[in-house]
Every structure is written in C-alpha cells, then in structure tokens.
Coordinates of C-alpha atoms and ligand atoms in Angstrom, one line a residue:
X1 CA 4.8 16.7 9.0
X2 CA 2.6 14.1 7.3
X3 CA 3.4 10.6 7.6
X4 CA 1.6 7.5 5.2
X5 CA 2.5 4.7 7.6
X6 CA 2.0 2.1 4.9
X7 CA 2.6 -1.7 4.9
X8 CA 4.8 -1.9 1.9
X9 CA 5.9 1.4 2.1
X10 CA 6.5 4.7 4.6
X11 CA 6.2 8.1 3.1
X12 CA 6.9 11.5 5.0
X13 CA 6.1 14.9 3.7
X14 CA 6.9 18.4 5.6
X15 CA 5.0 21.6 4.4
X16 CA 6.7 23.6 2.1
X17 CA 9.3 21.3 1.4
X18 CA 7.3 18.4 -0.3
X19 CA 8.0 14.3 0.2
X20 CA 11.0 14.3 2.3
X21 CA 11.2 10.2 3.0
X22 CA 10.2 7.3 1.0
X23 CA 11.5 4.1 2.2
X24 CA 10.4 0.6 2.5
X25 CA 8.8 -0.5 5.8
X26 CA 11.0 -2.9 7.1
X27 CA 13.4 -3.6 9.7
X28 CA 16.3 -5.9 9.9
X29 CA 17.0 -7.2 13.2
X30 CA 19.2 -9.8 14.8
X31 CA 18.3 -12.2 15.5
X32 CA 20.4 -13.5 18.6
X33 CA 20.3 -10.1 20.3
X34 CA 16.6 -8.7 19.1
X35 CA 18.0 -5.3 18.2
X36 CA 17.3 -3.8 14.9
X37 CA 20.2 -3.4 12.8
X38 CA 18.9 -1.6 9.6
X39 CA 15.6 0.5 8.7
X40 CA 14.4 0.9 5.4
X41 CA 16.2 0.3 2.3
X42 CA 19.0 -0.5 3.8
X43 CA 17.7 -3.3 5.8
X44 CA 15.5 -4.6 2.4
X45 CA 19.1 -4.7 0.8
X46 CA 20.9 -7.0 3.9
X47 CA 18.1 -9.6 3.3
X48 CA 20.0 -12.8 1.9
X49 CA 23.3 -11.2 1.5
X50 CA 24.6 -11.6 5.2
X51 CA 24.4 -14.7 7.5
X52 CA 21.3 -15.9 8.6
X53 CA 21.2 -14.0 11.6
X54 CA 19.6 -11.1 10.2
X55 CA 15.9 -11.6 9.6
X56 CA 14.3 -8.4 8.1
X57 CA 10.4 -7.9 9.5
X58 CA 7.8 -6.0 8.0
X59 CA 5.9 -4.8 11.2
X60 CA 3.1 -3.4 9.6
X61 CA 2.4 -6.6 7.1
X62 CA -1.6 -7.3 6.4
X63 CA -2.4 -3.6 7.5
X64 CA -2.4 -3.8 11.1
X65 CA 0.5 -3.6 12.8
X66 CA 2.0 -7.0 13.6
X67 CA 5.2 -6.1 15.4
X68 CA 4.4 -3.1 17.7
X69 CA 7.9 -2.8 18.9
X70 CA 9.6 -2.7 16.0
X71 CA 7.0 -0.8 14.1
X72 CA 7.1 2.1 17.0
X73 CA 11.3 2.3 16.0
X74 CA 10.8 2.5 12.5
X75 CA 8.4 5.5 12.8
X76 CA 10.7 7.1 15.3
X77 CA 13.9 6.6 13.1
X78 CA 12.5 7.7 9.9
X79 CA 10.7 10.4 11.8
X80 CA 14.3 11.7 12.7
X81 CA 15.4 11.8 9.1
X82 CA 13.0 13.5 7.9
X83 CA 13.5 16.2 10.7
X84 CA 17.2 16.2 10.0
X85 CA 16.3 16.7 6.3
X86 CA 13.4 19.1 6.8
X87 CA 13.4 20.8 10.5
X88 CA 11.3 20.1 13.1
X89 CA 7.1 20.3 12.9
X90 CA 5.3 19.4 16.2
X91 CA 2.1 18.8 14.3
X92 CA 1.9 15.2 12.7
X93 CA -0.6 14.2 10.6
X94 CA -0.4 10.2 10.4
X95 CA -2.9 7.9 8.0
X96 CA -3.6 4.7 9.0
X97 CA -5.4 1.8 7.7
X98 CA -9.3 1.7 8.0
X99 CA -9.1 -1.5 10.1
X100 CA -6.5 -0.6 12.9
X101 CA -7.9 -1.2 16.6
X102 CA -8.4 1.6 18.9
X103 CA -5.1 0.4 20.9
X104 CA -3.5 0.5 17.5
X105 CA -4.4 3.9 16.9
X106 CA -3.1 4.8 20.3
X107 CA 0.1 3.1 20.1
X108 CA 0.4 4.8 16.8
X109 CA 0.2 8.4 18.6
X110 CA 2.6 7.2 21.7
X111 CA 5.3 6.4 19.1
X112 CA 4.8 9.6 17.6
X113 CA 4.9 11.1 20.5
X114 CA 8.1 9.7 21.7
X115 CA 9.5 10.9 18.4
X116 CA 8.4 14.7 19.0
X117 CA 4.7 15.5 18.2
X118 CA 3.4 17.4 20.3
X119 CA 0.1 17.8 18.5
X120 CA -1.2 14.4 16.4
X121 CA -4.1 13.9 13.9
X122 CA -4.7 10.5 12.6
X123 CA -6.4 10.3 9.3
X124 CA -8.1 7.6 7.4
X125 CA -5.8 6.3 4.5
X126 CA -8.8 6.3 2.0
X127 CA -9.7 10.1 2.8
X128 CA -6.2 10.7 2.8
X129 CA -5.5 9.4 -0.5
X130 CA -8.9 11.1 -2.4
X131 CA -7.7 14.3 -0.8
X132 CA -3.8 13.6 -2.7
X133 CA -5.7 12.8 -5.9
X134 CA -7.1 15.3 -6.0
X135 CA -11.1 14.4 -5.5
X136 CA -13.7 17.0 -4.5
X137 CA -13.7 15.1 -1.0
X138 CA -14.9 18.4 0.7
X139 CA -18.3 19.1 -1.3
X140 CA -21.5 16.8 -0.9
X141 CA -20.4 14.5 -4.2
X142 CA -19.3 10.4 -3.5
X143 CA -16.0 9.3 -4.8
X144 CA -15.3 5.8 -5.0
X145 CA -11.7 5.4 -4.4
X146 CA -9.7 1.6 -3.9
X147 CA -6.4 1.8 -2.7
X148 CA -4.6 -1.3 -3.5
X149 CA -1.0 -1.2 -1.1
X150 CA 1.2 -4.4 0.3
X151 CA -1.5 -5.9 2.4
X152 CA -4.9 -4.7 2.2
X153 CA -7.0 -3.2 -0.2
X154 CA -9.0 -0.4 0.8
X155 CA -12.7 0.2 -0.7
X156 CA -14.3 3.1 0.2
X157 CA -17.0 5.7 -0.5
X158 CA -16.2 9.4 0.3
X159 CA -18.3 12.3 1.0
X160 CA -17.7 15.3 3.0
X161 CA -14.6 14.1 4.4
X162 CA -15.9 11.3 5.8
X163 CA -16.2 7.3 5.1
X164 CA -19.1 6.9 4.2
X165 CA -18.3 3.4 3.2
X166 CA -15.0 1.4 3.7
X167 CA -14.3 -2.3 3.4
X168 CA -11.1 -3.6 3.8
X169 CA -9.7 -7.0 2.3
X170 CA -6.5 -8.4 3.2
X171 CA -5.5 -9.1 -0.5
X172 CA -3.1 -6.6 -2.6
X173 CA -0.4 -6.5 -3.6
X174 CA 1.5 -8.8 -1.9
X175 CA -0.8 -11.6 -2.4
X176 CA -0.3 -11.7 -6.2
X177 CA 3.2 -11.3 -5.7
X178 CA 2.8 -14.7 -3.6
X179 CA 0.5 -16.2 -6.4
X180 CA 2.9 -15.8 -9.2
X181 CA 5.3 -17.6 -6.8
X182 CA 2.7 -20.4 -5.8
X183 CA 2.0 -20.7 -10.1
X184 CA 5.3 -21.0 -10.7
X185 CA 6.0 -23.5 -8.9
X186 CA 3.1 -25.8 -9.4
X187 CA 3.0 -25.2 -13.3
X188 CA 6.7 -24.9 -14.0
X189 CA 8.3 -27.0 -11.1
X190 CA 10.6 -23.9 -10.5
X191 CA 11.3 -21.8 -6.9
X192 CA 11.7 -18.5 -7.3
X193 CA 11.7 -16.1 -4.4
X194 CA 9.9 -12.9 -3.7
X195 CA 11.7 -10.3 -4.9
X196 CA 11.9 -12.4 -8.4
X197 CA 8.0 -12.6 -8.3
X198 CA 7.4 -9.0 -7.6
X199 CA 9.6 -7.9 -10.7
X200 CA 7.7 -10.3 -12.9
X201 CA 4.3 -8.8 -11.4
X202 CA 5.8 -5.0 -12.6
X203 CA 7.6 -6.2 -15.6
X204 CA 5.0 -8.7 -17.2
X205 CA 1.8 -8.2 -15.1
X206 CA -1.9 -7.5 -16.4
X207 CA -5.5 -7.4 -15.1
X208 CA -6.6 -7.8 -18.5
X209 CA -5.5 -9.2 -21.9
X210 CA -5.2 -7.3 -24.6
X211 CA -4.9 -7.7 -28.6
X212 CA -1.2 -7.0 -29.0
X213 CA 1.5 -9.2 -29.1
X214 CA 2.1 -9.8 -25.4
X215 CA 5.6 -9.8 -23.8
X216 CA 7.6 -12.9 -22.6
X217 CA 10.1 -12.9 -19.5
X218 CA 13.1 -15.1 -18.6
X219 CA 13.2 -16.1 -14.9
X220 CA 15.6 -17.6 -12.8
X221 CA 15.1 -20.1 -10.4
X222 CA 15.9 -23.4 -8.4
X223 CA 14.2 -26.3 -10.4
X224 CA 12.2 -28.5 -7.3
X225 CA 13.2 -31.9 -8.8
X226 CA 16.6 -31.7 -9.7
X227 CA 17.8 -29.1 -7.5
X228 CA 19.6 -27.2 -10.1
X229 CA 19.3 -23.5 -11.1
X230 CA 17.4 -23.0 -14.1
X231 CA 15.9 -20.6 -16.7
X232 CA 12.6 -20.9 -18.0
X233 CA 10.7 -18.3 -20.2
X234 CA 7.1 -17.3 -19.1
X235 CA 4.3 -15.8 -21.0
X236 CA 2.5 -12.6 -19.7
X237 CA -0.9 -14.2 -20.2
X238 CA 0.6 -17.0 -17.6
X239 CA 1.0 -14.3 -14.8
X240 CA -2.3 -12.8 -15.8
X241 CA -4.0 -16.2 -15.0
X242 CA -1.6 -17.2 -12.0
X243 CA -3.2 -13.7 -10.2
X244 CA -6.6 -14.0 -11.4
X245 CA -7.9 -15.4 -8.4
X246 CA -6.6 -12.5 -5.8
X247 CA -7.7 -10.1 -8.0
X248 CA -11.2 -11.4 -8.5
X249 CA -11.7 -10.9 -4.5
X250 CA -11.0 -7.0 -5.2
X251 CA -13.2 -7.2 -7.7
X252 CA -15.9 -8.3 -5.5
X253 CA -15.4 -6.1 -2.7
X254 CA -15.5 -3.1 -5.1
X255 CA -18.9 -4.5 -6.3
X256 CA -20.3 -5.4 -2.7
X257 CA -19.6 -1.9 -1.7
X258 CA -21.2 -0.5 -4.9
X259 CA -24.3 -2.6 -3.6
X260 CA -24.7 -0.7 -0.4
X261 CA -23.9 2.8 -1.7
X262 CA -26.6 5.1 -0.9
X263 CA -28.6 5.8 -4.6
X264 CA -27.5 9.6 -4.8
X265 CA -24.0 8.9 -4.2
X266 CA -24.0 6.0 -6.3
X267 CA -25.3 8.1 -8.8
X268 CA -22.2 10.7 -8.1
X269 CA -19.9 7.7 -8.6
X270 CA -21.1 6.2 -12.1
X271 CA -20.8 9.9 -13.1
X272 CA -17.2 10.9 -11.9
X273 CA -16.0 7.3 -12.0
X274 CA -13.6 4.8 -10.0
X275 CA -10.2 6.0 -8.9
X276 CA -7.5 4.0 -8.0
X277 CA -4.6 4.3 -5.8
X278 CA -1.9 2.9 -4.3
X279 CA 0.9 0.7 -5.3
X280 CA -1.3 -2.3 -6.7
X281 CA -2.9 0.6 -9.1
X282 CA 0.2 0.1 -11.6
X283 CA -0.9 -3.0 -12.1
X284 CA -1.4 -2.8 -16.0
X285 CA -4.9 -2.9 -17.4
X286 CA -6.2 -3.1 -13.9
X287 CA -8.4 -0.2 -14.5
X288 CA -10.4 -1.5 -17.4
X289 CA -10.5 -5.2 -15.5
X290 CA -13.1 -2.8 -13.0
X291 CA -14.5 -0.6 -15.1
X292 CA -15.6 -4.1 -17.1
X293 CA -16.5 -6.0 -14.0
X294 CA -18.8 -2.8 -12.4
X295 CA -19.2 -1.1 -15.6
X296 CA -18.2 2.3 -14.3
X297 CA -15.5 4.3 -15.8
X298 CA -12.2 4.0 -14.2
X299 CA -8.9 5.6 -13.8
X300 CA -5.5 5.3 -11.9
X301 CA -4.8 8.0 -10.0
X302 CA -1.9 10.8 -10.9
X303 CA 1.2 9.0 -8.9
X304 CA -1.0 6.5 -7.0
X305 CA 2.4 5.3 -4.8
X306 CA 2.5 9.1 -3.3
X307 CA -1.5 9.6 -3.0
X308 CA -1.5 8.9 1.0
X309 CA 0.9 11.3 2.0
X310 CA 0.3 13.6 -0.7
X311 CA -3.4 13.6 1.3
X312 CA -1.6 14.5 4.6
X313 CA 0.2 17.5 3.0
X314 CA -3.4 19.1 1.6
X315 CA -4.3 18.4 5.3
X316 CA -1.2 20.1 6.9
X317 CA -2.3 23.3 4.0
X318 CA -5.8 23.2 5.2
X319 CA -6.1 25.0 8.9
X320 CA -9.7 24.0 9.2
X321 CA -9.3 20.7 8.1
X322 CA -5.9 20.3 10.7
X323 CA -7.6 21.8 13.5
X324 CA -10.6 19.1 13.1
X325 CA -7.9 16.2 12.8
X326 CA -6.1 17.3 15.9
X327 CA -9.1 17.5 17.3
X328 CA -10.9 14.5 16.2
X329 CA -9.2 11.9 14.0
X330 CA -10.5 12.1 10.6
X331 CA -12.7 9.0 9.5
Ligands
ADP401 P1 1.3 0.2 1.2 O1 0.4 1.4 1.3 O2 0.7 -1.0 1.8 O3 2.7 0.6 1.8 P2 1.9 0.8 -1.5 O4 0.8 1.6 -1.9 O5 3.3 1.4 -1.3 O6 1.5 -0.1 -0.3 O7 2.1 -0.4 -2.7 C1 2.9 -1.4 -2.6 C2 2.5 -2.5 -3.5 O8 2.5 -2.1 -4.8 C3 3.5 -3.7 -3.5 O9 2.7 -4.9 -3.4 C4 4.1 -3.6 -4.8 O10 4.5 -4.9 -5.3 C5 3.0 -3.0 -5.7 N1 3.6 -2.3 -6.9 C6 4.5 -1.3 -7.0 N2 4.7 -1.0 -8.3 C7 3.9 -1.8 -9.0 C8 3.7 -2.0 -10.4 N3 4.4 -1.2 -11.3 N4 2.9 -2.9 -10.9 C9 2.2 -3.7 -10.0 N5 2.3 -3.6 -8.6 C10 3.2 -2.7 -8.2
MG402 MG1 -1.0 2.7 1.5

C-alpha cells in the first residue's frame, strides 16, 4: 500500500489495483465531547451545515502535522477503507513532507503501525512525486521538480534518488486561496469565505496574463458595511493581482535553489526543464510565470494532484527500491 499523506489531500494506492482512496484530509469533531465525527469528504461537507458544534480540523495544515491525535485517526480510518476496498498489504510505503521532525516521522510509522503495517518505508514527497511523473530519478541526471499542495511548496533538486536539494516554504495553495479572500475584502468591501475563494482561484485564476479576452466571475458574499448579501462581478486580472504576492515567494525559492544547484546538475535541469506538481500546479499559466522568472523551460506534470502516490506505487513495483525504503527511509 502507498499512502500520499498530504495537507490538502490523502491519497492511497494498492499494487495492482491502482488509487484506491482520495479524500480530503480533514476531520470533523465535536466539539463538546472531542471525538471525531466524520473523515474525509464527508466531514468537509458537515462544515457550516450543522450547529456549531462540529468544527472540522485539518491536522496536517502547513505540512507538518499540527493535530497528532487526530491526524493518527484519519490515517488509520482511511487506511481501513482502502483495505476493505483492496485487501490487506503489510508493506506501507508513506511520503511525507521534506520538513517533518524526526518525532513526526515516528509518530507517522506508530499510526501506521496501529493500522496494520508491519513493514513501513517513509519516502520524501519530492522523490515520490519525480518518480509518479515519471522523471529519470534513478540515473545520474538533476530534475528540478516544485510541488505546490495546501500548505507548503516543495523545491527540490533530484538525483539518484536522493534530495539533493529541498527547500520548503509554507506558501501554496492555501495561501492564495486566503489572498483572494483578504483582496476581496479590502478592494470590494465584500466577505466571502473559503470555499467561495478557492472556486474563484480554479475557475478565474492565473500566474500570468495573457492576450485573450480574459473571463469575469460573479461572486457571492456578505457586503462589510451594510451587512447585506451581495453580488459583485470580478475580473480575472483582479485575482491574478490579489495572489501575486504569495506566488512571487515560490518564485523566489525556485530561483534561490537554482543558485545553489551544483553546475552539472544545473546544467541537466536547463536541459530537461522544470516540472511541476501538485495541486497548486493547475494553477493556469503558472508554468510560463517560472519558466519567465528563471528562464528554464517548464511544464505541469501528467495529473500533478496523483503524482505523490503515483511515486509510492513505482516504489511498491520496484523490489530494490522497497527493500532500501524499508530499510532506510528514502530522502
Ligand atoms: P497536498 O499535497 O498538500 O495535500 P494537493 O497537491 O492535493 O495538496 O493540492 C491541494 C491544493 O491545490 C489546494 O490548495 C487546492 O486549492 C489547489 N488546487 C486544486 N485544483 C486547483 C486548480 N485547478 N487550480 C488552482 N489550484 C488548485
Ligand atoms: Mg502533496
């Protein structure tokens, strides 16, 4: 079984039968009597629709995990659905974000653990998402892959299997979701909540203008001086500017780890390109917004949402490459 323990999203894969689980990572829990009530999509769908008692948590929000408790019940209940849906497999091969503590990595493998592993291989999320794009991660050539999820975007230089490079910013995805919010509000005098902003980020979003006629949105929200619902009607270039910002610090960290890139794998880079993964690689135009600020070709990875676990499944195919991650996580 291969798991992409994400922040936004969980993915689990079983050999030979493919992606078997992809749901949010959130919990909804009561909050009177502490107990989780929903995991999933389920509990992402109880949020504002039932009393307020029901908070739903993200445990894993900004890449580490925030909410050990809660994150070690998720794994274990979605790691029982994806048995019931796909057998049992006492090997697990789990990525994790590049900046997790030691402790973290443990806790990871104890929750595991209690779900049924017997045998557990952790696996950097950037080497585990070259491998499911399909990069030559295994020969002596770099790759430069950024994998932009919910909370962190990952930078880093492959090679042999290995790191070679990594930085790790806490700005993706969600944070422009929470800039079109903040713009909104400050520029239009309207509140609109996060689920409204992400669908404006997918619908309208952009890294980069363009010289056709650019689409318009109508939004809903509560207008801050009156009170009142409202509809106002917003311009893509608008939510291009309102996430400029955010995206200018991935831009930066892309170039600061182009700056200490070793010469000859630098040179492997500028030939083969950028790749981009993750959810925050949809983002339209996003690939020519760093291909212009580094000047190196790049392009969005084939399904960059399923890239993670799609890693983990070439892994769980690969008996020399498992029996090194059982062995000795892969980083
Ligand atoms: P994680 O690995 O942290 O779980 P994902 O790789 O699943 O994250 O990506 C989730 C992020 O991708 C969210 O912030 C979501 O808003 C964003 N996202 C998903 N689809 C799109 C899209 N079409 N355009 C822009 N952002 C998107
Ligand atoms: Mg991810």
């Amino acid at each position: 079984m291969g798991i992409d323990l994400g922040t936004a999203n969980t993915l689990i894969c079983v050999s030979g039968k493919g992606i078997v689980l992809e749901e949010p990572s959130v919990v909804a829990i009561d909050r009177d009597k502490k107990v989780p009530l929903a995991f999933g999509e389920e509990a992402k769908k109880m949020i504002g629709k039932t009393s307020g008692n029901i908070i739903a948590v993200r445990p894993l929000k900004d890449g580490v995990i925030a909410d050990f408790e809660n994150a070690r019940l998720m794994l274990e209940e979605f790691i029982r659905r994806s048995q019931d849906r796909g057998g049992t497999s006492p090997r697990m091969v789990i990525g994790v974000p590049t900046g997790i503590t030691e402790v973290e990595r443990r806790a990871v493998k104890n929750a595991a653990r209690e779900a049924g592993a017997r045998e557990i291989g952790l696996i950097d999320e950037p080497v585990a998402a070259a491998l499911g794009a399909g990069l030559p991660v295994m020969e002596a050539t770099g790759n430069l892959l950024i994998d932009i999820g919910g909370g962190t975007t990952e930078v880093a230089v492959i090679s042999l299997q290995n790191n070679v490079l990594c930085e790790s910013v806490r700005v993706a995805g969600d944070e422009l979701t929470e800039s079109i919010i903040q713009y909104i509000k400050k520029v239009h005098n309207l509140v609109i909540g996060e689920r409204t902003a992400e669908n404006i980020k997918i619908k309208l979003g952009s890294a980069y203008p363009t010289d056709q006629e650019e689409p318009v949105m109508e939004i809903r929200g509560i207008h801050l001086i009156s009170g009142l619902p409202r509809t106002i009607t917003i311009k893509a270039g608008e939510v291009r500017e309102s996430i400029a910002e955010p995206l200018s610090i991935i831009v930066d960290a892309v170039k600061r780890t182009l700056e200490k890139t070793p010469p000859e794998l630098a040179a492997d880079i500028i030939d083969r390109g950028i790749i981009l993964a993750g959810g925050g690689a949809l983002l339209r135009r996003l690939d020519t917004l760093i291909a212009h600020e580094t000047g190196i070709i790049t392009h969005v990875a084939e399904d960059p949402l399923r890239c993670v676990v799609r890693g983990t499944e070439e892994v769980l195919k690969n008996s020399k490459l498992l029996e090194r991650i059982l062995d000795k996580d892969l980083r």
